[in-house]
Short mmCIF file of C-alpha atoms in Angstrom, two decimals:
data_model
loop_
_atom_site.label_atom_id
_atom_site.label_comp_id
_atom_site.label_asym_id
_atom_site.label_seq_id
_atom_site.Cartn_x
_atom_site.Cartn_y
_atom_site.Cartn_z
CA UNK A 1328 -27.16 101.06 197.68
CA UNK A 1329 -24.24 98.96 196.62
CA UNK A 1330 -26.26 97.50 193.83
CA UNK A 1331 -27.11 100.96 192.64
CA UNK A 1332 -23.43 101.97 192.54
CA UNK A 1333 -22.49 98.83 190.74
CA UNK A 1334 -25.07 99.50 188.08
CA UNK A 1335 -23.84 103.07 187.64
CA UNK A 1336 -20.26 101.96 187.26
CA UNK A 1337 -21.24 99.38 184.72
CA UNK A 1338 -23.28 101.99 182.87
CA UNK A 1339 -20.35 104.39 182.81
CA UNK A 1340 -18.06 101.69 181.41
CA UNK A 1341 -20.47 101.07 178.58
CA UNK A 1342 -20.64 104.78 177.92
CA UNK A 1343 -16.90 105.16 177.72
CA UNK A 1344 -16.61 102.21 175.34
CA UNK A 1345 -19.37 103.58 173.17
CA UNK A 1346 -17.64 106.97 173.05
CA UNK A 1347 -14.33 105.35 171.98
CA UNK A 1348 -16.11 103.46 169.25
CA UNK A 1349 -17.87 106.60 168.06
CA UNK A 1350 -14.60 108.58 168.06
CA UNK A 1351 -12.88 105.83 166.04
CA UNK A 1352 -15.75 105.68 163.59
CA UNK A 1353 -15.67 109.46 163.19
CA UNK A 1354 -11.91 109.47 162.44
CA UNK A 1355 -12.24 106.63 159.92
CA UNK A 1356 -15.14 108.41 158.30
CA UNK A 1357 -13.14 111.65 157.98
CA UNK A 1358 -10.14 109.89 156.30
CA UNK A 1359 -12.46 108.10 153.95
CA UNK A 1360 -14.19 111.32 153.00
CA UNK A 1361 -10.78 113.03 152.36
CA UNK A 1362 -9.54 110.25 150.07
CA UNK A 1363 -12.84 110.24 148.24
CA UNK A 1364 -12.68 113.99 147.73
CA UNK A 1365 -9.04 113.76 146.53
CA UNK A 1366 -9.88 111.05 144.01
CA UNK A 1367 -12.86 113.02 142.81
CA UNK A 1368 -10.61 116.10 142.51
CA UNK A 1369 -7.93 114.31 140.51
CA UNK A 1370 -10.53 112.55 138.45
CA UNK A 1371 -11.83 115.85 137.23
CA UNK A 1372 -9.96 116.32 133.92
CA UNK A 1373 -10.47 120.04 133.95
CA UNK A 1374 -8.54 120.31 137.19
CA UNK A 1375 -5.99 117.45 136.93
CA UNK A 1376 -4.81 118.11 133.34
CA UNK A 1377 -3.46 121.62 134.00
CA UNK A 1378 -1.68 120.37 137.09
CA UNK A 1379 -0.05 117.51 135.19
CA UNK A 1380 0.94 119.85 132.37
CA UNK A 1381 2.41 122.30 134.84
CA UNK A 1382 4.46 119.54 136.42
CA UNK A 1383 5.72 118.43 132.99
CA UNK A 1384 6.54 122.01 131.97
CA UNK A 1385 8.46 122.53 135.17
CA UNK A 1386 10.39 119.32 134.61
CA UNK A 1387 11.28 120.30 131.03
CA UNK A 1388 12.30 123.78 132.09
CA UNK A 1389 14.53 122.34 134.75
CA UNK A 1390 16.15 120.03 132.16
CA UNK A 1391 16.66 122.96 129.77
CA UNK A 1392 18.38 124.96 132.48
CA UNK A 1393 20.77 122.10 133.20
CA UNK A 1394 21.38 121.62 129.43
CA UNK A 1395 22.17 125.29 128.90
CA UNK A 1396 24.57 125.25 131.82
CA UNK A 1397 26.36 122.19 130.42
CA UNK A 1398 26.57 123.70 126.94
CA UNK A 1399 27.90 126.95 128.37
CA UNK A 1400 30.71 125.09 130.09
CA UNK A 1401 31.57 123.33 126.81
CA UNK A 1402 31.56 126.61 124.86
CA UNK A 1403 33.73 128.24 127.49
CA UNK A 1404 36.28 125.40 127.24
CA UNK A 1405 36.29 125.68 123.42
CA UNK A 1406 36.82 129.46 123.57
CA UNK A 1407 39.75 128.98 125.93
CA UNK A 1408 41.29 126.43 123.54
CA UNK A 1409 40.88 128.77 120.55
CA UNK A 1410 42.39 131.65 122.49
CA UNK A 1411 45.39 129.48 123.33
CA UNK A 1412 45.84 128.61 119.61
CA UNK A 1413 45.60 132.29 118.61
CA UNK A 1414 48.20 133.26 121.20
CA UNK A 1415 50.52 130.54 119.90
CA UNK A 1416 50.15 131.72 116.28
CA UNK A 1417 50.80 135.32 117.30
CA UNK A 1418 53.94 134.21 119.08
CA UNK A 1419 55.16 132.39 115.94
CA UNK A 1420 54.41 135.38 113.70
CA UNK A 1421 56.36 137.68 115.96
CA UNK A 1422 59.44 135.45 115.66
CA UNK A 1423 61.59 136.02 112.49
CA UNK A 1424 63.07 132.55 112.87
CA UNK A 1425 59.62 130.95 112.83
CA UNK A 1426 58.64 132.94 109.73
CA UNK A 1427 61.86 131.95 107.98
CA UNK A 1428 61.33 128.30 108.89
CA UNK A 1429 57.75 128.41 107.64
CA UNK A 1430 58.81 130.03 104.35
CA UNK A 1431 61.54 127.44 103.88
CA UNK A 1432 59.08 124.63 104.59
CA UNK A 1433 56.61 125.97 102.02
CA UNK A 1434 59.40 126.44 99.47
CA UNK A 1435 60.62 122.86 99.96
CA UNK A 1436 57.09 121.49 99.59
CA UNK A 1437 56.60 123.42 96.36
CA UNK A 1438 59.95 122.17 95.04
CA UNK A 1439 59.06 118.56 95.90
CA UNK A 1440 55.68 118.87 94.20
CA UNK A 1441 57.28 120.42 91.14
CA UNK A 1442 59.98 117.75 90.87
CA UNK A 1443 57.48 114.93 91.22
CA UNK A 1444 55.38 116.22 88.29
CA UNK A 1445 57.91 117.87 85.95
CA UNK A 1446 60.50 116.79 83.38
CA UNK A 1447 64.22 117.27 82.71
CA UNK A 1448 66.07 118.44 79.62
CA UNK A 1449 69.60 119.47 78.63
CA UNK A 1450 69.97 123.09 77.65
CA UNK A 1451 72.77 122.80 75.11
CA UNK A 1452 74.89 125.91 74.72
CA UNK A 1453 73.93 127.48 78.08
CA UNK A 1454 75.22 127.40 81.66
CA UNK A 1455 71.80 128.40 83.01
CA UNK A 1456 68.14 127.40 82.63
CA UNK A 1457 64.95 129.19 81.68
CA UNK A 1458 63.08 131.54 84.01
CA UNK A 1459 60.76 128.93 85.52
CA UNK A 1460 63.11 125.93 85.24
CA UNK A 1461 65.37 124.71 88.03
CA UNK A 1462 69.11 124.21 87.43
CA UNK A 1463 70.20 120.71 88.42
CA UNK A 1464 73.83 121.19 87.35
CA UNK A 1465 75.88 122.89 84.66
CA UNK A 1466 78.88 121.52 82.81
CA UNK A 1467 80.40 120.96 79.37
CA UNK A 1468 79.66 118.77 76.38
CA UNK A 1469 81.58 115.52 75.70
CA UNK A 1470 81.39 112.65 73.22
CA UNK A 1471 83.29 110.03 71.24
CA UNK A 1472 86.18 110.95 68.98
CA UNK A 1473 85.26 112.31 65.59
CA UNK A 1474 87.50 110.17 63.34
CA UNK A 1475 86.10 107.04 61.71
CA UNK A 1476 89.25 105.29 60.53
CA UNK A 1477 90.90 104.60 63.88
CA UNK A 1478 88.19 105.64 66.39
CA UNK A 1479 84.96 104.08 65.23
CA UNK A 1480 83.72 102.90 68.64
CA UNK A 1481 82.15 104.63 71.60
CA UNK A 1482 78.72 106.08 72.21
CA UNK A 1483 76.58 107.95 69.71
CA UNK A 1484 75.10 110.56 72.04
CA UNK A 1485 76.56 113.73 73.48
CA UNK A 1486 76.90 113.96 77.25
CA UNK A 1487 76.68 116.98 79.54
CA UNK A 1488 79.50 116.29 82.01
CA UNK A 1489 79.50 118.02 85.42
CA UNK A 1490 82.60 119.97 86.43
CA UNK A 1491 82.93 118.16 89.79
CA UNK A 1492 83.23 114.41 89.01
CA UNK A 1493 83.05 111.71 91.70
CA UNK A 1494 85.14 108.55 91.11
CA UNK A 1495 84.88 105.09 92.65
CA UNK A 1496 87.34 102.27 91.84
CA UNK A 1497 89.73 102.98 88.95
CA UNK A 1498 92.72 101.50 87.09
CA UNK A 1499 95.87 102.88 88.69
CA UNK A 1500 98.12 101.49 85.94
CA UNK A 1501 96.78 104.03 83.42
CA UNK A 1502 96.71 101.29 80.80
CA UNK A 1503 95.43 102.61 77.48
CA UNK A 1504 93.81 99.30 76.56
CA UNK A 1505 90.16 98.35 77.11
CA UNK A 1506 88.80 101.84 77.30
CA UNK A 1507 86.10 103.83 75.51
CA UNK A 1508 87.31 107.40 75.42
CA UNK A 1509 85.41 110.61 75.98
CA UNK A 1510 86.50 113.91 74.44
CA UNK A 1511 85.29 117.42 75.02
CA UNK A 1512 82.87 118.64 72.39
CA UNK A 1513 83.61 121.87 70.51
CA UNK A 1514 81.48 124.35 68.65
CA UNK A 1515 82.60 124.03 65.04
CA UNK A 1516 80.47 126.94 63.86
CA UNK A 1517 83.17 128.85 61.94
CA UNK A 1518 82.45 132.42 60.79
CA UNK A 1519 79.13 131.81 59.07
CA UNK A 1520 77.40 134.71 60.75
CA UNK A 1521 75.09 132.42 62.75
CA UNK A 1522 77.00 132.26 66.05
CA UNK A 1523 79.38 135.05 67.07
CA UNK A 1524 82.84 134.39 65.60
CA UNK A 1525 84.49 133.97 69.03
CA UNK A 1526 82.32 130.92 69.79
CA UNK A 1527 84.08 128.71 67.20
CA UNK A 1528 86.50 126.17 68.69
CA UNK A 1529 85.39 126.59 72.33
CA UNK A 1530 84.03 123.71 74.40
CA UNK A 1531 80.25 123.51 74.39
CA UNK A 1532 78.53 124.75 77.57
CA UNK A 1533 75.49 122.87 78.83
CA UNK A 1534 73.12 122.66 81.78
CA UNK A 1535 70.68 120.04 83.00
CA UNK A 1536 67.35 121.65 83.88
CA UNK A 1537 64.08 120.64 85.51
CA UNK A 1538 60.86 122.04 84.11
CA UNK A 1539 57.61 122.08 86.12
CA UNK A 1540 55.86 120.69 83.03
CA UNK A 1541 55.83 116.93 82.57
CA UNK A 1542 56.04 116.51 78.77
CA UNK A 1543 59.07 117.52 76.69
CA UNK A 1544 59.99 117.37 73.02
CA UNK A 1545 62.51 118.81 70.59
CA UNK A 1546 60.98 120.11 67.35
CA UNK A 1547 63.47 120.41 64.46
CA UNK A 1548 63.08 123.09 61.78
CA UNK A 1549 60.84 125.17 64.07
CA UNK A 1550 61.50 128.20 66.26
CA UNK A 1551 58.12 128.14 67.99
CA UNK A 1552 56.07 125.56 69.89
CA UNK A 1553 52.49 124.36 69.28
CA UNK A 1554 49.61 126.13 71.02
CA UNK A 1555 49.45 125.09 74.66
CA UNK A 1556 53.17 124.29 74.85
CA UNK A 1557 55.94 126.38 76.44
CA UNK A 1558 59.18 127.08 74.61
CA UNK A 1559 62.15 126.49 76.90
CA UNK A 1560 64.57 127.83 74.29
CA UNK A 1561 65.17 128.02 70.56
CA UNK A 1562 68.38 127.37 68.68
CA UNK A 1563 70.05 125.49 65.83
CA UNK A 1564 70.14 121.80 65.09
CA UNK A 1565 73.74 120.48 65.36
CA UNK A 1566 75.53 117.12 65.17
CA UNK A 1567 78.77 115.50 63.99
CA UNK A 1568 80.38 116.18 60.59
CA UNK A 1569 78.92 114.36 57.61
CA UNK A 1570 81.94 112.03 57.22
CA UNK A 1571 82.69 111.54 60.96
CA UNK A 1572 81.26 109.04 63.40
CA UNK A 1573 77.49 109.26 63.60
CA UNK A 1574 76.20 111.18 66.64
CA UNK A 1575 72.78 112.29 67.83
CA UNK A 1576 71.18 115.59 66.87
CA UNK A 1577 71.13 118.28 69.54
CA UNK A 1578 69.31 121.61 69.75
CA UNK A 1579 71.94 124.22 70.68
CA UNK A 1580 70.88 127.61 72.01
CA UNK A 1581 70.91 130.41 69.42
CA UNK A 1582 72.98 132.59 71.77
CA UNK A 1583 75.52 130.10 73.15
CA UNK A 1584 77.86 130.37 76.14
CA UNK A 1585 81.44 129.10 75.93
CA UNK A 1586 83.84 127.47 78.39
CA UNK A 1587 86.61 130.03 78.85
CA UNK A 1588 90.17 128.98 78.07
CA UNK A 1589 89.22 126.01 75.88
CA UNK A 1590 89.37 127.39 72.34
CA UNK A 1591 90.96 124.98 69.83
CA UNK A 1592 92.61 122.79 72.47
CA UNK A 1593 90.82 119.45 72.23
CA UNK A 1594 90.43 118.16 68.70
CA UNK A 1595 87.79 115.76 70.03
CA UNK A 1596 84.13 115.60 69.09
CA UNK A 1597 82.42 118.53 67.44
CA UNK A 1598 79.04 120.09 66.81
CA UNK A 1599 78.34 121.29 63.27
CA UNK A 1600 75.26 123.02 61.91
CA UNK A 1601 72.79 120.66 60.24
CA UNK A 1602 71.42 121.58 56.80
CA UNK A 1603 68.82 120.04 54.54
CA UNK A 1604 69.72 118.48 51.19
CA UNK A 1605 67.27 118.79 48.33
CA UNK A 1606 69.10 116.82 45.62
CA UNK A 1607 67.32 114.35 43.39
CA UNK A 1608 69.26 111.43 44.85
CA UNK A 1609 68.12 110.69 48.40
CA UNK A 1610 67.35 114.27 49.40
CA UNK A 1611 64.42 115.76 51.26
CA UNK A 1612 61.11 115.37 49.46
CA UNK A 1613 59.59 118.63 50.72
CA UNK A 1614 61.65 121.17 48.80
CA UNK A 1615 60.42 123.82 49.00
CA UNK A 1616 59.76 124.77 51.74
CA UNK A 1617 63.08 123.15 52.74
CA UNK A 1618 66.14 124.61 51.03
CA UNK A 1619 69.49 122.95 50.35
CA UNK A 1620 72.33 123.98 52.69
CA UNK A 1621 70.11 126.20 54.84
CA UNK A 1622 70.88 125.72 58.51
CA UNK A 1623 68.07 124.04 60.47
CA UNK A 1624 66.49 125.72 63.49
CA UNK A 1625 64.98 123.90 66.48
CA UNK A 1626 62.98 124.48 69.67
CA UNK A 1627 62.69 122.67 72.99
CA UNK A 1628 59.04 122.59 74.07
CA UNK A 1629 57.38 121.46 77.31
CA UNK A 1630 53.81 121.02 78.48
#
């Protein structure tokens, strides 16, 4: 009996072990079959390719969404900045002081640009300048004494002196030696019917002007300027008397201003009309069209 039980127990043990082994083999077989099926599934290009493409499309769509969101934030920041600038400009436009400051700034810039590219000239016979020229200062004409016997020195050009001189060091002894004298310059036009009669004997008015055009020339014996040039003014050619100290030629405005209260009070330098001479001895060679003793015209031209 005991031997029978022992054999049964031993048989049961072997059965249990065999069942465990079979269960383990079944589980391993199932996992192996699943992996094999999965590989076969993914290896099928007709099934795997759409899945891979779907994954890629999803990834790209997700990146696009993030990119749009980032760009939207940037655009929103830029719009806020532009709105702030617009509000600031509106505030400046609503302020009269800001508008005045802006206009002044623009005016100064235009003046600086004009000065840096233009030219200067003396408008003899006038206290003012032309319409598009800027007045630098106005004053009166001056030059060396007219006589040649006792006053032969000094400069040979006429000066336009300002009416508000500034001095530096000077000789307090008022010694008359070692000086070169300046005298006021007068119109010596007489009653020839060219200038009004009241002009004769008055000090010559003048103004220093700035033109926006860079080139300047004085054309004698002409009232007009070449094509492409602008006439600043026209007038008459004038200089010192034929037997006085030699001075430069100046173009004096045809409608001159005078310095009030100065008629026939200086006896200094003078401006006389200049005429051509057509004599056979040393005269002009182009006669006609030049005519003896006919007063010369002139024009100041810029470009």
